[in-house]
Amino acid sequence: MRYAKCVIIPDEEGLHPLDRRIAEHPDVTRELLHNVNLLVDDTIVALYQFSGDRNALESILSSSPMANQHQLSSADGEHHAYIHLEADDRLVGLLSMLREFEFIYDTPLEFTRRGGLRVTMIGDVKSFQKAVPDVPDGIRLKLLKTGRYEPNTDRLFSQLTGRQQEILRTAVEMGYYDVPRAVTHEDIGEALGCTGGTVGGHLRRIEATLLTQIVP
């Protein structure tokens, strides 16, 4: 079984009008896209993970004519949103292409700092090469690497938010998990411009996310 890891890079119009509105709001951050499916009527259902201001997010979803329905749940400053979206030619075209070439995408999909979407597509790599010309106008696929697909730590790491990834990477690099421990929460916080308490809270959530999936 083979995979192709790539970044979906839209132009300034974004992948979908609602997605663009959320991306442009200063108080809401898109973290992960846990699932997205194209329905038979060419509408779309998606499960997002956000961080930031819940009220701002609720206002965007409630006021958008492109959101037929949404459900929002929040915990520890993170918000999961199930959204039923009206069709948009660009996203419908992209999802139709993935379905036509029989790709399965590994979830969750991760938003990059520049607004792209990092995805691992599982299937025939030759089909991936054939599919590239069918990518809708305004969207570019940047191939990162291909190889034999095996679930690994990359998948676990991708389930963390961007901020959690940054904190965990910094903690490891500074020696927080060395034996004996080389730094404190406060040391890491000073390097990242936040408090030691914030670092500790993030690390506890990170450890809960990762360890519950490792232990059988």
CSV table of N, CA and C in Angstrom, one decimal, residues 4-10 15 94 109-121 128 132 135 138-145:
chain,number,residue,atom,x,y,z
A,4,ALA,N,0.9,9.2,-0.9
A,4,ALA,CA,1.5,10.4,-1.4
A,4,ALA,C,1.1,11.5,-0.4
A,5,LYS,N,2.1,12.1,0.2
A,5,LYS,CA,1.9,13.2,1.1
A,5,LYS,C,2.0,14.5,0.4
A,6,CYS,N,1.0,15.4,0.5
A,6,CYS,CA,1.1,16.6,-0.3
A,6,CYS,C,0.4,17.7,0.5
A,7,VAL,N,0.5,18.9,0.0
A,7,VAL,CA,-0.2,20.1,0.5
A,7,VAL,C,-1.1,20.7,-0.5
A,8,ILE,N,-2.4,20.8,-0.2
A,8,ILE,CA,-3.4,21.4,-1.0
A,8,ILE,C,-3.2,22.9,-0.8
A,9,ILE,N,-2.9,23.7,-1.8
A,9,ILE,CA,-2.6,25.1,-1.7
A,9,ILE,C,-3.7,25.9,-2.5
A,10,PRO,N,-4.7,26.5,-1.9
A,10,PRO,CA,-5.6,27.3,-2.7
A,10,PRO,C,-5.1,28.7,-2.9
A,15,LEU,N,-10.6,27.4,-0.3
A,15,LEU,CA,-11.2,26.2,-0.7
A,15,LEU,C,-12.7,26.3,-0.8
A,94,LEU,N,-12.6,19.3,-6.3
A,94,LEU,CA,-11.4,18.6,-5.6
A,94,LEU,C,-11.8,17.3,-5.1
A,109,LEU,N,-6.7,16.0,8.6
A,109,LEU,CA,-5.9,16.8,7.7
A,109,LEU,C,-5.5,18.0,8.5
A,110,GLU,N,-4.3,18.5,8.2
A,110,GLU,CA,-3.7,19.5,9.1
A,110,GLU,C,-3.6,20.9,8.3
A,111,PHE,N,-4.1,21.9,8.8
A,111,PHE,CA,-3.9,23.3,8.2
A,111,PHE,C,-2.5,23.8,8.4
A,112,THR,N,-1.8,24.3,7.4
A,112,THR,CA,-0.5,24.8,7.5
A,112,THR,C,-0.6,26.3,7.9
A,113,ARG,N,0.5,26.8,8.3
A,113,ARG,CA,0.5,28.2,8.7
A,113,ARG,C,0.2,29.2,7.6
A,114,ARG,N,0.5,28.8,6.4
A,114,ARG,CA,0.2,29.6,5.2
A,114,ARG,C,-1.2,29.4,4.6
A,115,GLY,N,-2.0,28.6,5.3
A,115,GLY,CA,-3.4,28.5,4.8
A,115,GLY,C,-3.6,27.3,3.9
A,116,GLY,N,-2.6,26.4,3.7
A,116,GLY,CA,-2.8,25.2,2.9
A,116,GLY,C,-3.3,24.1,3.8
A,117,LEU,N,-3.5,22.9,3.2
A,117,LEU,CA,-4.0,21.8,3.9
A,117,LEU,C,-3.1,20.6,3.6
A,118,ARG,N,-2.5,20.1,4.7
A,118,ARG,CA,-1.5,19.0,4.5
A,118,ARG,C,-2.3,17.7,4.6
A,119,VAL,N,-2.2,16.8,3.6
A,119,VAL,CA,-3.0,15.6,3.5
A,119,VAL,C,-2.1,14.4,3.0
A,120,THR,N,-2.4,13.3,3.6
A,120,THR,CA,-1.8,12.0,3.1
A,120,THR,C,-2.8,11.2,2.3
A,121,MET,N,-2.6,11.0,1.0
A,121,MET,CA,-3.5,10.3,0.2
A,121,MET,C,-3.0,8.9,0.0
A,128,PHE,N,-2.2,9.1,-8.6
A,128,PHE,CA,-2.0,10.5,-8.2
A,128,PHE,C,-1.4,11.4,-9.3
A,132,VAL,N,-3.3,14.9,-11.1
A,132,VAL,CA,-2.8,16.3,-11.0
A,132,VAL,C,-3.4,17.2,-12.0
A,135,VAL,N,-6.9,18.8,-11.1
A,135,VAL,CA,-7.1,19.6,-10.0
A,135,VAL,C,-7.8,20.9,-10.4
A,138,GLY,N,-7.2,27.3,-9.5
A,138,GLY,CA,-7.1,28.1,-8.3
A,138,GLY,C,-6.6,27.2,-7.1
A,139,ILE,N,-6.4,25.9,-7.4
A,139,ILE,CA,-5.8,25.0,-6.4
A,139,ILE,C,-4.6,24.4,-6.9
A,140,ARG,N,-3.6,24.3,-6.1
A,140,ARG,CA,-2.3,23.6,-6.5
A,140,ARG,C,-2.0,22.5,-5.5
A,141,LEU,N,-1.5,21.4,-6.0
A,141,LEU,CA,-1.0,20.3,-5.2
A,141,LEU,C,0.5,20.3,-5.2
A,142,LYS,N,1.1,20.4,-4.0
A,142,LYS,CA,2.5,20.3,-3.8
A,142,LYS,C,2.9,19.0,-3.2
A,143,LEU,N,3.5,18.1,-4.0
A,143,LEU,CA,3.9,16.8,-3.5
A,143,LEU,C,5.1,16.9,-2.6
A,144,LEU,N,5.0,16.3,-1.4
A,144,LEU,CA,6.0,16.4,-0.4
A,144,LEU,C,6.9,15.1,-0.5
A,145,LYS,N,6.2,13.9,-0.5
A,145,LYS,CA,6.9,12.7,-0.5
A,145,LYS,C,5.9,11.6,-0.8
